[in-house]
CSV table of C-alpha atoms in Angstrom, one decimal:
chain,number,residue,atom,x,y,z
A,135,UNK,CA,-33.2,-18.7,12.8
A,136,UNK,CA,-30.6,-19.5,15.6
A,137,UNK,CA,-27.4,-17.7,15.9
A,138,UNK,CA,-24.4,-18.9,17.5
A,139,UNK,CA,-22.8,-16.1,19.2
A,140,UNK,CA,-18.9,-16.0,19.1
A,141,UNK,CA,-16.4,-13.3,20.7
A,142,UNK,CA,-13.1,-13.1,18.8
A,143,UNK,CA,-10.3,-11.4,20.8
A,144,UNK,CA,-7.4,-10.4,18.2
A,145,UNK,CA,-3.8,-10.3,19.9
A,146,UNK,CA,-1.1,-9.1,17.1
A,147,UNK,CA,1.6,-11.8,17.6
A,148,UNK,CA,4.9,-9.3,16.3
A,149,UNK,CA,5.1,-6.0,17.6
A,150,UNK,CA,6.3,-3.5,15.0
A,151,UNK,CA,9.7,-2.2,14.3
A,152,UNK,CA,11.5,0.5,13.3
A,153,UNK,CA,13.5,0.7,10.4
A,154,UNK,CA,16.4,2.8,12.0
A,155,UNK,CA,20.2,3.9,10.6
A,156,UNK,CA,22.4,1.4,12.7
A,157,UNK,CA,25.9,3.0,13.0
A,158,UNK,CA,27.2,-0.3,14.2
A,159,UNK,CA,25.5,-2.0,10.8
A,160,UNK,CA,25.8,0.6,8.6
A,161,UNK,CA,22.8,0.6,7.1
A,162,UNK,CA,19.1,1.1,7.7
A,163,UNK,CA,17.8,-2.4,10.0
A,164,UNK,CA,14.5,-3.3,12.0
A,165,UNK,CA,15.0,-2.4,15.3
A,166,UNK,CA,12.9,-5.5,17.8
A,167,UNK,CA,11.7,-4.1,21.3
A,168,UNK,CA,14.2,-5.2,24.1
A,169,UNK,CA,10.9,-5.7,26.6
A,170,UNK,CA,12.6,-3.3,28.9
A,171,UNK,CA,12.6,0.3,30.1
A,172,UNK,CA,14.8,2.5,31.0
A,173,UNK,CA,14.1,5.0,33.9
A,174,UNK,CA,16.1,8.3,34.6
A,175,UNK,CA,15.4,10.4,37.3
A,176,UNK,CA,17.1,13.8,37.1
A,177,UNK,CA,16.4,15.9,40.4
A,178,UNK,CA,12.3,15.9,40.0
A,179,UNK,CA,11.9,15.3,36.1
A,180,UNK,CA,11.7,12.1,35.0
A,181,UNK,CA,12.1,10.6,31.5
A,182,UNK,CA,11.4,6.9,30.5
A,183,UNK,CA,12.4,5.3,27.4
A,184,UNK,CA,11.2,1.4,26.0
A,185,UNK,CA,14.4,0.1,24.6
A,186,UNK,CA,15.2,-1.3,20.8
A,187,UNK,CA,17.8,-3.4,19.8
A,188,UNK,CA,18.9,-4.0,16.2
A,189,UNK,CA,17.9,-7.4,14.6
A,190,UNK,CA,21.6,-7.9,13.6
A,191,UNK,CA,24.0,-6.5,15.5
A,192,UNK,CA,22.0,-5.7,19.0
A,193,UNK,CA,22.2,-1.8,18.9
A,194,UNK,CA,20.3,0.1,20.8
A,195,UNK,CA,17.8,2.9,20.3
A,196,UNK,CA,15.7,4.2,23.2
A,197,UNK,CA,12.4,5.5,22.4
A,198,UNK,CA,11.2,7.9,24.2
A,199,UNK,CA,7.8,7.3,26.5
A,200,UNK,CA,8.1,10.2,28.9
A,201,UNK,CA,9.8,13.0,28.7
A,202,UNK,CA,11.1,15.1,31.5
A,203,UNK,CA,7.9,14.5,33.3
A,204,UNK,CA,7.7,16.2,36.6
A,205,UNK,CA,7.8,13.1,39.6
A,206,UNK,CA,4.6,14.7,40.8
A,207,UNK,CA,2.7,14.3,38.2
A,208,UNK,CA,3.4,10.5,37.6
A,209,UNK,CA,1.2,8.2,40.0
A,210,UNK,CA,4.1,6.5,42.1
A,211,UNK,CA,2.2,3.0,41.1
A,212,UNK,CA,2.8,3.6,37.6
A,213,UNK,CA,6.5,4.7,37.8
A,214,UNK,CA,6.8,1.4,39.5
A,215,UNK,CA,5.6,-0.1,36.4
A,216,UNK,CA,8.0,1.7,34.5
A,217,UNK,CA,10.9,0.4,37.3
A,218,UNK,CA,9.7,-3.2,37.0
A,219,UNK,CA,9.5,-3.8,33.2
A,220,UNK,CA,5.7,-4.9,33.7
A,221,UNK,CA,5.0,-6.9,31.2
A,222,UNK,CA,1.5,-5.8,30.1
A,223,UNK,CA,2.8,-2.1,29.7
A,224,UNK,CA,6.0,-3.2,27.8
A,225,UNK,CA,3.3,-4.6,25.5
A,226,UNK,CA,0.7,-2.0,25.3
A,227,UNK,CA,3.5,0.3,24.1
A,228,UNK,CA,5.2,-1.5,21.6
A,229,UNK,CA,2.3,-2.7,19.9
A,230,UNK,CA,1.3,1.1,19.6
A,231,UNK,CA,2.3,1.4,16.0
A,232,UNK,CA,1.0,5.0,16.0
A,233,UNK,CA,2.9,6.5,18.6
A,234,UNK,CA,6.1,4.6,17.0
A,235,UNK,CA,5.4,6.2,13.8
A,236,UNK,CA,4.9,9.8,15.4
A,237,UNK,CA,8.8,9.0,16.2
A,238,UNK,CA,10.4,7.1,13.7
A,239,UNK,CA,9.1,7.6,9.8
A,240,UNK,CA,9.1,4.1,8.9
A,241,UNK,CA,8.5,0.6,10.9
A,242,UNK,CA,7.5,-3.2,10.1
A,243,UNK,CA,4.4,-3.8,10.5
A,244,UNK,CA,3.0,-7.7,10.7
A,245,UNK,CA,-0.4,-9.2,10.2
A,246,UNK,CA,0.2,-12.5,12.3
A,247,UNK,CA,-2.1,-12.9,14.9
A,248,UNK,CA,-3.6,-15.2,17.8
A,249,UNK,CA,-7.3,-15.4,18.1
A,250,UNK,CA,-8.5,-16.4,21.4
A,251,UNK,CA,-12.3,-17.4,20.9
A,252,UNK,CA,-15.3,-17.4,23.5
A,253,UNK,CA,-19.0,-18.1,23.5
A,254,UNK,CA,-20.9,-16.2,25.5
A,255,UNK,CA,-24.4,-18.0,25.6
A,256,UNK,CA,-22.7,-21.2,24.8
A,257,UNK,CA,-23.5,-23.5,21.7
A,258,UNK,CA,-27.1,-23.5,20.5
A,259,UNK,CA,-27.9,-27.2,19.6
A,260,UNK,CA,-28.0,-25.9,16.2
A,261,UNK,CA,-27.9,-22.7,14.1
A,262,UNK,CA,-27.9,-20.9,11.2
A,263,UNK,CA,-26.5,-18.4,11.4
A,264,UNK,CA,-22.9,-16.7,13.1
A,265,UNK,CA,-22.8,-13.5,15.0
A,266,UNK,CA,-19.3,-12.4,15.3
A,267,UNK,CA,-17.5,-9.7,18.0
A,268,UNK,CA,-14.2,-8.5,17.5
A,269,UNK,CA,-12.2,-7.6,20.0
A,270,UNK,CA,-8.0,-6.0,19.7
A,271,UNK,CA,-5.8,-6.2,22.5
A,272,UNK,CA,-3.6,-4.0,19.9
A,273,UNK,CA,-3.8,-2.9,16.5
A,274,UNK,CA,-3.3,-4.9,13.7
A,275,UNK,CA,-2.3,-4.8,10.2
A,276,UNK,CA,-4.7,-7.7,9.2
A,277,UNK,CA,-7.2,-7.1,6.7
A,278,UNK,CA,-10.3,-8.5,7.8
A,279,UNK,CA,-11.1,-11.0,4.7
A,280,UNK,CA,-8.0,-12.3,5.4
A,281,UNK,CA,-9.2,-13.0,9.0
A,282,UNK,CA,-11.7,-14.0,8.3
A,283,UNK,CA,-10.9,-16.4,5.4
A,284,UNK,CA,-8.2,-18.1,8.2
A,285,UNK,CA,-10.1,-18.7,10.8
A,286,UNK,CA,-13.4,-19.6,9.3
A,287,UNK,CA,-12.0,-21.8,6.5
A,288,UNK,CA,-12.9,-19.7,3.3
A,289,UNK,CA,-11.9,-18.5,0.6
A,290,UNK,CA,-12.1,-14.5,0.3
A,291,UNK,CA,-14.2,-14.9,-2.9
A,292,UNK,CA,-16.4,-16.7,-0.9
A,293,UNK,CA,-16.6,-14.3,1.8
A,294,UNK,CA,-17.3,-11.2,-1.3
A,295,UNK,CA,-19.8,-13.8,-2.6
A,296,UNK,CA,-21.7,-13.9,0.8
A,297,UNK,CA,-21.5,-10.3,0.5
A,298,UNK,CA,-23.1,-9.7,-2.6
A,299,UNK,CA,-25.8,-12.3,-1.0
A,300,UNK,CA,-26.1,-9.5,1.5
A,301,UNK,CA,-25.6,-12.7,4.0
A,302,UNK,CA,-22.5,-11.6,5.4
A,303,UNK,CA,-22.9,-7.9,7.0
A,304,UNK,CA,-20.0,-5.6,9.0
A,305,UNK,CA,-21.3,-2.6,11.3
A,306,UNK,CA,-20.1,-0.1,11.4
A,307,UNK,CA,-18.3,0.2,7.5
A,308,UNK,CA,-20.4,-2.4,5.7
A,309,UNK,CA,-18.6,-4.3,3.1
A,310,UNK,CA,-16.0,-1.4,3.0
A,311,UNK,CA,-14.0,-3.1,6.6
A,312,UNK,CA,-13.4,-6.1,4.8
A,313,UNK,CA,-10.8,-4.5,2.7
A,314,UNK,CA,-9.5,-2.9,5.6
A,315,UNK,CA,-7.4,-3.9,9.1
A,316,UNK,CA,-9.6,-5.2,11.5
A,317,UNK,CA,-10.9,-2.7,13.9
A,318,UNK,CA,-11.7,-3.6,17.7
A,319,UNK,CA,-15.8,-3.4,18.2
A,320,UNK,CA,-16.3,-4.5,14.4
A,321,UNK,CA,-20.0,-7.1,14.9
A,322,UNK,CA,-20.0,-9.3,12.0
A,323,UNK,CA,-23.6,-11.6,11.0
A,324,UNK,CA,-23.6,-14.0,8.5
A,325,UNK,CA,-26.8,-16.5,7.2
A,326,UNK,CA,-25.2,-19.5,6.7
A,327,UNK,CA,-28.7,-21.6,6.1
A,328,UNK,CA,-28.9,-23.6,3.5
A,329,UNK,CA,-25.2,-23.7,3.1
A,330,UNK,CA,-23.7,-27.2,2.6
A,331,UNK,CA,-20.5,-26.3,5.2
A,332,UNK,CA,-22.3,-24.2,7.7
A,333,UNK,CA,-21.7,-26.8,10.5
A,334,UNK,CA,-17.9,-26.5,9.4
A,335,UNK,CA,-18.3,-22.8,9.5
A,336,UNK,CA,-19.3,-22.5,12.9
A,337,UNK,CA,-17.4,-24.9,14.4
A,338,UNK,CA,-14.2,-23.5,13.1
A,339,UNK,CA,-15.7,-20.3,14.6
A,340,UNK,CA,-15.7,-21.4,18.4
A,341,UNK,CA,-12.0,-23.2,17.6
């Protein structure tokens, strides 16, 4: 049986936000990250905050990322980081939806997602059979039937189908992940021969 080999790297498209009392609003809102931080250096402590603004009214609430952190023991590159609003941190933190929640008690949470997709032995003249890798640059919300059923073209009572087939297996979890938000690492296998649309199956798998 040959296997076409696919790496899936799963980038959450909405970062969450926090449901916060606006006293400009009135009223609880979603908060959106501002893609900035905020630095304050007070004699050697150092506190940095990533900055929210409300959805409606552009309030802001600063969440805190360091707190009165001695200068010493932050690596001067990564204060600079901090200084210069990099990007890739700015995303790495506000797509951490468990540090959020360990400040605020309630956030939005979205499933949207881009899927960039890669073959690493290339495609196999023809196959069988798909070996999937997942990959999250953050963590998602998305349940993984409903990833799967997007990208792949079916249905999820297809996909439960397969299962009971024992043609489609998850490791680690088994048929419990597919019920639950995709988890980076997840390796996915499923024996599409004799199917009538496995050549649709794996070719929406490489696009």
């Amino acid at each position: 049986m040959s296997t076409l080999r696919v790496r899936w790297t799963i980038a959450p498209a909405i970062a969450p936000r926090p449901l916060i009392n606006c006293n400009r609003c009135g009223g609880v809102k979603p908060y959106r990250c501002g893609e900035k931080f905020r630095v304050n250096a007070n004699g050697k402590r150092i506190d940095v905050w990533l900055i929210y603004r409300c959805v409606d009214c552009d309030n802001s609430w600063n969440r805190t990322i360091l707190e009165r952190c001695n200068r010493r023991d932050i690596e001067p590159a990564l204060l600079a980081t901090f200084e210069d609003n990099d990007p890739a941190l700015v995303r790495r933190h506000a797509f951490d939806a468990v540090a959020l929640k360990g400040r605020i008690s309630r956030i939005e949470e979205f499933p949207d997602v881009t899927v960039r997709k890669e073959l690493p032995d290339g495609r196999p003249a023809s196959a069988t059979a798909l070996s999937l890798e997942l990959r999250l640059d953050a963590v998602t919300s998305l349940r993984l039937d409903r990833l799967l059923a997007g990208e792949l073209g079916l249905s999820r009572s297809r996909l439960q189908a397969l299962d009971e087939r024992r043609r489609l297996t998850v490791e680690p979890d088994g048929a419990r992940a597919l019920r639950k938000p995709v988890r980076d690492g997840l390796a996915l296998h499923i024996d599409l021969n004799g199917e009538a649309d496995c050549n649709n199956i794996l070719s929406a798998a490489c696009r």
